[in-house]
XYZ file of C-alpha atoms in Angstrom:
738
model
C 88.610 49.397 163.336
C 85.209 50.208 161.764
C 86.876 53.608 160.465
C 89.537 51.202 158.762
C 86.982 49.186 157.276
C 84.883 51.909 155.939
C 87.945 53.402 154.182
C 88.945 50.111 152.374
C 88.476 49.704 148.389
C 87.458 46.645 146.787
C 90.742 45.695 146.285
C 91.677 46.079 149.678
C 88.875 43.963 150.901
C 90.268 41.351 148.521
C 93.610 41.589 150.379
C 91.687 41.187 153.649
C 90.101 38.270 152.377
C 93.503 36.736 151.567
C 94.618 37.474 155.159
C 91.807 35.670 156.824
C 93.545 32.880 158.224
C 95.853 35.160 159.881
C 93.171 37.175 161.354
C 91.492 33.701 162.655
C 94.920 32.779 164.257
C 95.093 36.299 165.987
C 91.635 35.625 167.256
C 92.608 32.431 168.679
C 95.522 33.790 170.555
C 93.254 36.725 171.579
C 90.692 34.205 173.138
C 93.560 32.330 175.081
C 95.043 35.650 176.136
C 91.380 36.775 177.194
C 91.033 33.477 179.421
C 94.166 33.932 181.029
C 93.288 37.631 181.915
C 89.702 36.389 183.086
C 91.562 33.789 185.291
C 93.772 36.576 186.524
C 91.170 39.060 187.405
C 88.798 36.405 188.298
C 86.166 37.651 185.876
C 86.351 41.410 186.386
C 84.328 43.147 183.835
C 87.166 45.855 183.213
C 89.630 43.051 182.461
C 87.508 41.290 180.094
C 86.841 44.829 178.347
C 90.594 45.375 178.336
C 91.138 42.127 176.815
C 88.615 42.450 174.180
C 90.025 45.777 173.089
C 93.495 44.430 173.106
C 92.705 41.606 170.721
C 90.771 44.111 168.457
C 93.573 46.662 168.604
C 96.205 43.918 167.668
C 94.088 42.527 165.038
C 93.787 45.925 163.555
C 97.440 46.360 163.938
C 97.824 43.372 162.077
C 95.580 44.212 159.233
C 97.147 47.463 158.910
C 100.598 46.062 158.653
C 99.369 43.753 156.040
C 97.915 46.569 154.017
C 100.797 48.492 154.366
C 103.267 45.612 153.162
C 100.826 45.358 150.270
C 100.913 48.957 149.372
C 104.719 48.957 149.521
C 104.680 46.006 147.282
C 102.830 48.150 145.102
C 105.776 50.574 144.505
C 106.567 49.507 141.209
C 103.170 50.247 140.101
C 103.250 53.776 141.688
C 106.821 54.371 140.194
C 104.992 53.081 136.730
C 102.092 55.523 137.300
C 104.424 58.203 138.039
C 106.516 57.540 134.971
C 103.276 57.482 132.799
C 102.231 60.773 134.130
C 105.728 62.310 133.490
C 105.586 60.489 129.968
C 102.064 62.020 129.154
C 103.131 65.391 130.460
C 106.208 65.423 128.329
C 103.883 64.611 125.486
C 101.623 67.544 126.181
C 104.218 69.953 124.649
C 104.699 67.681 121.791
C 101.010 67.581 121.323
C 100.719 71.253 121.313
C 103.531 71.592 118.901
C 101.773 68.958 116.554
C 98.569 71.093 116.863
C 100.358 74.001 115.977
C 102.416 72.213 113.157
C 98.752 71.111 111.956
C 97.431 74.656 112.075
C 100.184 75.945 110.206
C 99.769 73.247 107.772
C 96.140 73.810 107.268
C 96.960 77.767 107.126
C 99.694 76.981 104.526
C 97.139 74.791 102.529
C 94.778 77.714 102.757
C 97.179 80.011 101.492
C 98.165 77.503 98.735
C 94.825 77.254 97.747
C 94.531 81.138 97.522
C 97.539 81.279 95.654
C 96.873 78.722 93.339
C 93.499 80.381 92.578
C 95.192 83.811 91.968
C 97.693 81.985 89.572
C 94.716 80.521 87.471
C 93.085 84.009 87.684
C 96.512 85.718 86.570
C 96.769 83.185 84.006
C 93.259 83.743 82.694
C 93.743 87.535 82.822
C 97.060 87.194 80.688
C 95.378 85.260 78.109
C 92.350 87.583 78.034
C 94.737 90.467 77.839
C 96.673 88.825 75.044
C 93.419 88.022 72.938
C 92.537 91.841 73.655
C 95.973 93.035 72.593
C 95.473 90.879 69.399
C 92.219 92.596 68.529
C 93.376 95.731 69.121
C 96.394 95.016 66.614
C 94.048 93.911 64.171
C 91.805 97.093 64.597
C 94.851 99.365 64.294
C 96.028 97.597 61.241
C 92.464 97.877 59.720
C 92.209 101.465 60.917
C 95.438 102.695 59.706
C 94.697 102.745 55.864
C 91.597 104.442 56.403
C 92.990 107.019 58.788
C 96.022 107.654 56.418
C 93.680 108.431 53.444
C 92.254 111.459 55.692
C 94.497 113.995 54.744
C 94.154 113.165 50.912
C 90.431 112.963 51.290
C 90.299 116.099 53.291
C 92.260 117.919 50.264
C 89.885 116.092 47.741
C 87.002 117.298 49.604
C 88.158 120.934 49.919
C 89.100 120.829 46.197
C 85.764 119.398 45.512
C 84.080 121.931 47.641
C 85.785 124.661 46.039
C 84.821 123.415 42.693
C 81.257 122.786 43.945
C 81.416 126.292 45.181
C 82.661 127.657 42.151
C 80.159 125.908 39.993
C 77.364 127.141 42.347
C 78.549 130.597 42.352
C 78.988 130.275 38.268
C 75.426 128.993 38.228
C 74.161 131.990 40.458
C 76.265 134.332 38.240
C 74.577 132.842 35.266
C 71.286 133.207 36.831
C 72.013 136.714 37.613
C 73.508 137.515 34.543
C 70.110 135.999 32.738
C 68.086 138.035 35.143
C 70.174 141.313 34.597
C 69.953 140.492 30.803
C 66.242 140.035 30.931
C 66.051 143.212 33.212
C 68.141 144.754 30.375
C 65.417 143.733 27.814
C 62.692 144.938 29.832
C 64.282 148.128 30.333
C 64.940 148.510 26.608
C 61.259 147.549 25.978
C 60.523 150.477 28.290
C 62.998 152.649 26.822
C 61.693 152.015 23.295
C 58.158 152.711 24.469
C 59.340 155.918 26.080
C 60.914 156.680 22.710
C 57.848 156.023 20.962
C 55.910 158.131 23.179
C 57.949 160.835 22.896
C 57.975 160.726 19.236
C 54.214 160.491 19.276
C 54.021 163.569 21.683
C 56.701 165.189 19.638
C 54.527 164.759 16.460
C 51.362 165.915 18.048
C 53.376 168.899 19.613
C 54.905 169.571 15.812
C 51.329 169.273 14.311
C 49.575 171.469 16.606
C 52.512 173.804 16.534
C 52.231 173.734 12.687
C 48.611 174.290 12.846
C 49.044 177.095 15.529
C 51.328 178.677 13.227
C 49.317 178.344 10.275
C 46.412 179.648 12.166
C 48.436 182.726 13.211
C 49.608 183.103 9.708
C 45.936 182.927 8.558
C 45.137 185.440 11.127
C 48.012 187.860 9.934
C 46.922 187.203 6.348
C 43.384 188.482 7.262
C 44.891 191.888 7.872
C 46.936 192.106 4.910
C 46.240 194.601 1.937
C 47.520 194.574 -1.208
C 50.598 196.848 -1.359
C 50.720 196.963 2.339
C 53.808 195.557 4.088
C 53.811 192.038 5.473
C 54.208 192.252 9.153
C 56.400 189.031 8.998
C 58.446 189.422 5.863
C 57.829 193.162 5.078
C 56.819 192.267 1.332
C 54.277 194.490 -0.258
C 53.045 191.741 -2.559
C 50.806 189.213 -1.336
C 50.256 186.616 -3.989
C 48.776 183.758 -2.044
C 48.001 184.783 1.603
C 47.616 181.965 4.129
C 44.343 180.406 4.796
C 43.293 178.324 7.767
C 40.261 175.934 7.845
C 39.177 174.465 11.271
C 39.237 175.143 14.636
C 41.952 177.462 15.681
C 44.628 175.953 18.260
C 44.644 177.558 21.423
C 47.367 178.550 23.544
C 46.262 175.901 26.318
C 46.430 173.297 23.861
C 49.815 174.327 22.737
C 51.126 174.547 26.172
C 49.556 170.978 27.093
C 51.451 169.767 23.825
C 54.511 171.158 24.936
C 54.031 169.669 28.404
C 53.422 166.057 26.918
C 56.593 166.575 24.923
C 58.716 167.527 28.106
C 57.226 164.624 30.120
C 57.857 162.052 27.449
C 61.211 163.379 27.083
C 61.718 162.926 30.964
C 60.278 159.336 30.739
C 62.573 158.716 27.836
C 65.729 159.963 29.866
C 64.542 157.893 32.967
C 64.175 154.777 30.757
C 67.678 155.526 29.184
C 69.339 155.776 32.413
C 67.747 152.674 33.676
C 68.662 150.811 30.587
C 72.332 152.120 30.671
C 72.476 150.597 34.322
C 71.192 147.327 33.327
C 73.370 147.419 30.592
C 76.334 147.904 32.783
C 74.961 145.452 35.245
C 74.636 142.724 32.552
C 77.984 143.659 31.226
C 79.467 143.097 34.691
C 77.901 139.969 35.586
C 79.122 138.723 32.092
C 82.372 139.387 33.103
C 82.071 137.670 36.146
C 80.814 134.678 34.509
C 83.533 134.728 31.938
C 86.016 135.056 34.819
C 84.483 132.097 36.695
C 84.194 130.015 33.645
C 87.984 130.450 33.244
C 88.533 128.908 36.684
C 85.681 126.060 36.612
C 85.307 123.289 34.178
C 82.303 124.749 32.365
C 81.319 121.366 31.126
C 80.617 120.498 34.769
C 78.434 123.694 35.502
C 75.101 122.828 33.876
C 75.336 119.341 35.677
C 75.885 120.323 39.350
C 73.795 117.431 40.579
C 76.518 114.959 39.612
C 79.105 117.064 41.147
C 77.107 117.370 44.330
C 76.866 113.511 44.733
C 80.513 113.457 44.305
C 81.229 115.793 47.030
C 78.578 113.979 49.139
C 80.499 110.621 48.557
C 83.973 112.321 49.274
C 82.459 114.056 52.541
C 81.389 110.504 53.508
C 84.603 108.892 52.952
C 86.113 111.738 54.779
C 83.966 111.641 57.705
C 84.566 107.680 57.616
C 88.379 108.491 57.441
C 88.269 111.109 60.285
C 85.956 108.520 62.366
C 88.916 105.932 61.521
C 91.374 108.325 62.784
C 89.596 109.087 66.005
C 89.055 105.251 66.316
C 92.580 104.678 65.551
C 93.741 107.127 68.055
C 91.532 105.782 70.706
C 92.506 102.385 69.707
C 96.392 103.238 69.910
C 95.886 104.785 73.402
C 93.920 101.892 74.664
C 96.917 99.811 73.008
C 99.420 101.793 74.993
C 97.300 101.480 78.199
C 96.796 97.882 77.525
C 100.467 97.451 76.939
C 101.045 98.734 80.484
C 98.094 96.584 81.862
C 99.811 93.513 80.124
C 102.931 94.313 81.711
C 101.308 94.697 85.017
C 99.499 91.414 84.352
C 102.791 89.766 83.455
C 104.224 90.816 86.696
C 101.316 89.953 88.506
C 101.421 86.501 86.770
C 105.216 86.108 87.844
C 104.344 87.100 91.260
C 101.590 84.737 91.566
C 103.882 81.767 90.455
C 106.569 82.969 93.023
C 103.726 83.072 95.645
C 102.341 79.680 94.432
C 105.802 78.144 94.535
C 106.292 79.581 98.010
C 103.111 78.579 99.148
C 103.743 75.011 97.923
C 107.345 75.083 99.493
C 105.614 76.394 102.645
C 103.269 73.760 102.358
C 105.940 70.756 101.919
C 107.918 72.111 104.876
C 104.592 72.243 107.066
C 103.667 68.931 106.141
C 107.170 67.397 107.044
C 107.126 69.288 110.122
C 103.639 67.814 111.001
C 104.730 64.306 110.063
C 107.728 64.745 112.396
C 105.501 65.746 115.118
C 103.001 62.753 114.419
C 105.821 60.379 114.538
C 106.850 61.677 118.060
C 103.391 61.230 119.370
C 101.357 58.024 119.740
C 98.213 58.165 117.476
C 95.899 57.608 120.288
C 97.320 60.564 122.188
C 97.703 63.069 119.116
C 94.505 64.774 119.973
C 94.530 67.160 122.958
C 91.402 65.901 124.470
C 92.584 62.197 124.127
C 95.921 63.223 125.915
C 94.181 65.280 128.563
C 91.880 62.099 129.330
C 94.832 59.871 129.341
C 96.914 62.290 131.509
C 93.943 62.695 133.785
C 93.611 58.837 134.067
C 97.394 58.361 134.873
C 96.995 61.117 137.310
C 94.057 59.673 139.011
C 95.805 56.306 139.056
C 98.884 57.836 140.830
C 96.851 59.599 143.152
C 94.921 56.669 144.024
C 98.042 54.831 144.446
C 99.496 57.332 146.850
C 96.337 57.791 148.611
C 96.060 54.165 149.272
C 99.769 54.177 150.535
C 99.162 57.293 152.476
C 95.906 55.582 154.248
C 97.776 52.270 154.827
C 100.656 54.400 156.482
C 98.299 56.586 158.347
C 96.280 53.409 159.647
C 99.215 51.592 160.272
C 100.823 54.410 162.507
C 97.544 54.805 164.049
C 97.211 51.099 164.763
C 100.616 50.948 166.217
C 100.117 53.942 168.679
C 96.784 52.488 169.803
C 98.414 48.927 170.243
C 101.349 50.730 172.258
C 98.767 52.577 174.197
C 96.706 49.256 174.887
C 100.040 47.442 175.947
C 100.892 50.170 178.500
C 97.319 50.228 179.798
C 97.464 46.225 179.981
C 100.739 46.482 181.851
C 99.472 48.880 184.283
C 96.140 46.780 184.586
C 98.150 43.859 185.393
C 100.273 45.607 187.958
C 96.990 47.306 189.334
C 95.592 43.854 189.544
C 98.342 42.472 191.535
C 98.189 45.482 193.866
C 94.788 45.405 193.713
C 95.259 41.754 195.200
C 97.158 42.819 197.986
C 94.914 45.675 198.715
C 91.938 43.375 198.526
C 93.584 41.292 201.272
C 94.715 44.338 203.343
C 91.397 45.715 202.498
C 89.546 42.850 203.557
C 91.590 42.655 206.959
C 90.844 46.493 207.481
C 87.377 45.949 206.218
C 86.695 43.305 208.942
C 88.489 45.546 211.536
C 86.710 48.578 210.220
C 83.371 46.734 209.981
C 83.874 45.745 213.656
C 85.078 49.091 214.527
C 81.927 50.593 212.697
C 79.999 48.460 214.898
C 78.804 46.167 212.283
C 78.904 42.404 213.648
C 78.983 40.868 210.143
C 78.809 41.577 206.507
C 75.098 41.112 206.139
C 74.887 44.202 208.426
C 77.232 46.218 206.133
C 75.744 45.099 202.888
C 72.451 46.248 204.327
C 73.893 49.579 204.873
C 75.988 49.838 201.605
C 74.689 51.825 198.253
C 72.517 50.518 195.919
C 74.429 49.149 192.842
C 73.302 51.848 190.543
C 75.236 54.335 192.479
C 78.062 52.136 192.856
C 78.353 51.479 189.131
C 78.183 54.931 188.553
C 81.067 55.827 190.853
C 82.900 52.570 189.531
C 82.589 54.012 185.973
C 83.598 57.476 186.827
C 86.794 55.932 188.328
C 87.466 53.870 185.522
C 86.986 56.631 183.048
C 89.291 58.895 184.785
C 91.808 56.031 185.137
C 91.449 55.402 181.336
C 92.205 59.438 180.591
C 94.951 59.307 182.915
C 96.536 56.320 181.180
C 96.226 58.047 177.725
C 97.478 61.270 178.826
C 100.612 59.463 180.213
C 100.910 57.375 176.999
C 100.819 60.768 175.189
C 102.947 62.392 177.383
C 105.712 59.596 176.688
C 105.371 59.642 172.932
C 105.819 63.337 172.864
C 108.696 63.151 174.922
C 110.214 60.250 172.650
C 109.433 62.372 169.751
C 111.223 65.551 171.087
C 113.989 63.630 172.699
C 117.232 65.502 171.704
C 115.555 68.260 169.701
C 115.868 71.854 170.440
C 112.852 73.972 171.248
C 111.943 75.837 168.172
C 111.467 79.591 167.767
C 107.660 79.448 166.783
C 107.745 83.635 166.540
C 110.693 83.465 164.113
C 109.456 80.562 162.275
C 105.925 82.089 161.800
C 107.587 85.257 160.563
C 109.897 83.241 158.091
C 106.936 81.287 156.784
C 105.052 84.608 156.341
C 108.169 86.114 154.491
C 108.446 82.935 152.380
C 104.693 82.975 151.721
C 104.920 86.653 150.727
C 108.088 85.916 148.444
C 106.222 83.085 146.942
C 103.254 85.204 146.114
C 105.555 87.839 144.499
C 107.279 85.122 142.622
C 104.000 83.700 141.407
C 102.837 87.017 140.688
C 105.993 87.793 138.789
C 105.625 84.511 136.863
C 102.159 85.170 135.915
C 103.379 88.652 134.543
C 106.221 87.091 132.660
C 103.723 84.568 131.363
C 101.661 87.374 130.033
C 104.467 88.954 128.828
C 105.954 85.951 126.927
C 102.204 85.563 125.437
C 102.385 88.983 124.071
C 105.815 88.802 122.771
C 104.809 85.570 121.051
C 101.751 87.451 119.547
C 104.284 90.198 118.690
C 106.395 87.838 116.925
C 103.686 86.208 114.977
C 102.422 89.734 114.080
C 106.012 90.805 112.882
C 106.224 87.397 110.891
C 102.854 88.342 109.075
C 104.080 91.805 108.662
C 107.382 90.493 107.269
C 105.526 88.249 104.701
C 103.500 91.293 103.815
C 106.075 93.819 103.465
C 108.150 91.288 101.679
C 105.533 90.848 98.908
C 104.969 94.687 98.815
C 108.804 95.353 98.540
C 108.858 92.729 95.805
C 106.102 94.461 93.923
C 107.723 97.858 94.466
C 111.290 96.740 93.276
C 109.564 96.869 89.889
C 107.083 99.582 90.173
C 109.192 101.815 92.320
C 112.160 101.786 89.677
C 109.594 102.376 86.877
C 108.069 105.388 88.832
C 111.784 106.601 89.398
C 112.643 106.336 85.788
C 109.209 108.124 84.878
C 109.790 110.928 87.468
C 113.259 111.698 85.734
C 115.434 109.975 88.193
C 117.753 108.851 85.564
C 120.975 109.850 83.737
C 119.327 112.572 81.520
C 116.835 113.921 84.166
C 113.893 113.068 81.715
C 110.488 112.254 82.879
C 108.087 110.396 81.204
C 105.651 113.226 80.364
C 109.030 115.127 78.904
C 109.850 111.920 77.070
C 106.414 111.817 75.262
C 106.433 115.638 74.545
C 109.937 115.267 73.098
C 108.627 112.687 70.562
C 105.605 115.289 69.584
C 108.415 118.204 69.773
C 110.588 116.480 67.314
C 107.560 116.415 64.730
C 106.819 120.026 65.391
C 110.848 120.962 65.239
C 110.827 118.769 61.818
C 107.942 120.862 60.351
C 109.090 124.161 61.809
C 112.607 123.738 60.407
C 111.402 123.438 56.852
C 109.706 126.772 57.145
C 112.762 128.362 59.338
C 115.014 127.055 56.638
C 113.250 128.882 53.740
C 112.803 132.014 55.809
C 116.524 131.929 56.874
C 117.601 131.177 53.249
C 118.665 127.718 54.266
C 120.742 128.945 57.358
C 119.024 127.725 60.236
C 117.348 124.511 61.446
C 115.687 123.822 65.045
C 116.515 120.631 66.778
C 116.106 119.297 70.274
C 119.190 119.003 72.761
C 119.636 115.294 74.184
C 122.466 116.520 76.449
C 121.893 117.422 79.997
C 122.934 121.168 80.196
C 121.939 121.819 83.770
C 121.538 118.609 86.139
C 119.618 120.741 88.749
C 116.579 120.931 86.344
C 114.510 118.651 84.023
C 115.974 117.896 80.454
C 114.779 116.680 77.232
C 112.856 119.910 76.016
C 115.532 122.296 75.492
C 115.976 123.634 71.864
C 118.944 124.705 69.749
C 119.592 125.788 66.273
C 121.948 124.383 63.802
C 123.597 127.167 62.314
C 124.770 126.153 58.550
C 127.179 128.985 58.289
C 129.240 127.895 61.050
C 128.289 124.024 60.954
C 127.435 124.024 64.830
C 124.556 123.928 66.952
C 124.042 126.650 69.602
C 121.191 127.639 72.126
C 118.187 129.343 70.773
C 119.041 132.263 73.045
C 121.938 133.452 70.875
C 119.620 134.080 68.037
C 118.915 137.812 67.386
C 115.477 139.320 67.988
C 114.623 138.981 64.345
C 116.003 135.563 63.970
C 114.283 134.662 67.280
C 110.887 135.973 65.638
C 111.222 134.140 62.671
C 112.063 130.820 64.850
C 109.035 131.446 66.708
C 106.906 131.951 63.776
C 108.335 128.986 62.245
C 107.526 126.804 65.608
C 103.833 128.328 65.416
C 103.518 127.393 61.910
C 105.014 123.780 62.454
C 102.809 123.238 65.516
C 99.786 123.922 63.573
C 100.961 121.476 60.800
C 101.458 118.920 63.412
C 98.576 119.532 65.391
C 96.452 119.200 62.004
C 98.216 116.031 61.125
C 97.609 114.381 64.850
C 94.104 115.768 64.554
C 92.998 113.483 61.813
C 91.894 116.015 59.120
C 91.186 118.866 61.338
C 92.412 122.065 59.861
C 93.689 125.341 61.679
C 92.050 127.701 59.124
C 93.006 130.758 61.014
C 96.441 132.246 62.340
C 96.890 135.461 64.322
C 100.659 136.986 64.705
C 100.998 139.745 67.212
C 103.813 142.235 66.663
C 107.498 141.116 66.188
C 107.786 142.366 62.598
C 109.564 145.720 63.709
C 112.676 143.688 64.713
C 113.196 142.200 61.120
C 115.422 143.598 58.549
C 114.060 144.051 54.939
C 115.035 140.906 53.438
C 113.891 139.031 56.529
C 110.581 140.665 56.517
C 110.337 139.873 53.078
C 110.989 136.214 53.640
C 108.314 136.272 56.447
C 105.657 137.954 54.594
C 106.263 135.270 51.605
C 105.846 132.340 54.292
C 102.497 133.993 55.354
C 101.255 134.787 51.856
C 102.072 131.149 50.998
C 99.721 130.158 53.798
C 97.194 132.633 52.795
C 97.280 131.116 49.229
C 96.890 127.552 50.488
C 93.547 128.450 52.182
C 94.354 129.989 55.755
C 93.443 133.377 56.819
C 96.453 135.232 58.456
C 95.798 137.938 60.678
C 98.837 140.236 61.641
C 98.964 142.883 64.110
C 101.796 145.167 63.554
C 102.820 148.892 63.209
C 105.430 148.403 60.271
C 104.665 150.368 57.324
C 106.045 148.172 54.782
C 103.766 145.324 55.761
C 100.624 147.738 55.567
C 101.571 148.280 52.062
C 101.462 144.255 51.389
C 98.513 143.546 52.972
C 95.192 143.808 50.810
C 92.648 144.080 53.642
C 93.188 145.763 56.713
C 91.593 147.170 59.842
C 93.160 150.378 60.942
C 92.662 151.808 64.353
C 92.626 155.645 63.885
C 93.081 157.936 67.193
C 90.932 160.870 67.312
C 89.960 163.643 69.972
C 86.859 161.475 70.375
C 88.406 158.109 70.919
C 89.741 155.837 68.701
C 87.693 154.607 65.538
C 88.132 151.386 63.097
C 88.593 151.816 59.489
C 88.558 149.071 56.965
C 90.910 149.215 54.200
C 90.332 147.085 50.976
């Protein structure tokens, strides 16, 4: 009973309080029954104890029955609690779906923010690129006139430099002429001085010689005699013999005078030779001055400073034009690159718009799905924690109700079993009491007989001989405990027999084996279930990863749809097998062919023109740069491989010259002043050779230096300056022929 009371809740105690009148009635009945039992057993302690226990057990049974009925009456509450648990458990999946939908919505919104930011950045980039394109277009428009004037300015600078060089050369020649004239005058003065010295020396020699002769005549005259022949003339008459007064000249003086005359004549000759050389140099210099004056405006020669200022100004203008050309080329290249960037930015903008639209649509879909999921879940239970708390409370209430019912059922069953056992004990006790009365009577007679037979005259003597109360009580208690245990065992045996009545004896070994097999199978199934859950989670992750990869690859495929198509076209995967590089080179080649055709037409007397073949001749190789010649004689185009050796050489020469012209035009004023041609002239006929030489001479006259390497003898005769390599026994040597 106390166990039952200890297990009651507050509500159960309230129910007990409501059943208190019935409990009082039961107590009254128990007291009456106790009085009857006491009267029956004449106040036996065991009977009183049995009566008290019976009343208590019946009271407990009554309480357990009342509690059981009360718990059975709460069956709707248990069913409602079960339904609430099932409802909340059913909401769990919906709450998870709602959570996933909200997470998906947040992810979509985050993606939308990213795509919106990317779209805004793409718009800003496109606007910036458009502004940059306008700036480049204005820059190109500004630079084009300046760069276009580079060729004209280069020609003017070249002409001005040539004029300046000619003027400077003329000034140098004039200065040289003046210096040579001054040297000629100085040489003339020296010659005049030498001539005067020679005349003086000659006069001195003549005077000395005359004096010497007179002296010799005077000496001869001293030996003349009248009538004697003159040793000089042989005359016999001597009307006026020679006389000499003064110092007689000596042979040494006469020799010195002769040497002085000879030295003076040598000095005069040296001065004359020097004067003649100076005169020739002065005359040659005068000729050079006159030749240069014929090619240069003589009016500009004295005022070279103004001409230098003009050349410097033209050079500055040319430098500005060349710089403008370089800047223009860079600007054009930047414009081309910028156009590609603009196109890429436009594609990126469209992709950003598509991504933003897709993100917005995805947000709308996710928001609609989240709203649907919210509508299916009460607001108070939308949070997983709130649902978990509500489910925990509902399960707790359901378990509390189930536990109360089980406890009531267990208490009622235990009370019923105790009441049945007590009833059996009571019946046995009543029967035992009746038998005890008979036995008491019989025992009294037997006791008296035995008492007398034992030699006791009366009871007092016997009582003096009996055991003390403690020993008697101990024996009585032992007997009572044995009787109670025996009655309980019999009662349990009866209940067990009733419970198994009509049932077959189970095979415990087989059942244990089956239970073990079932447990093993259950463990295996649970293990497989865990593995399947893990595989299911992995598959879900793989599906999510595949979806993300599909989204990424979708964007990549969309981007590649344009870039890949452009790359395929640029790599020559088109109907003409024409790559982007060949397309650009073809545009440059057209310019080269136009320039080369002008020269080839002149060299071939108007027969051939070079042109590029647009058709695909061989689908196995790239096209776009194949050449052919238009033959004016036949009116048809044919491959360049059909040209003869001489015609091929003329075509090659025309291509080289055309390429140099185009390079100069594209280089913004830079000139290719030197051209070397190695062999090839030997295959030309005389007429073609003459035309080729005219083209080369025309290049030379235009200011270019043309170097030709050839063994053709006719070319040697037409070349003014040549470097010949002559073979010898000691090796080759170089000889310059002018």
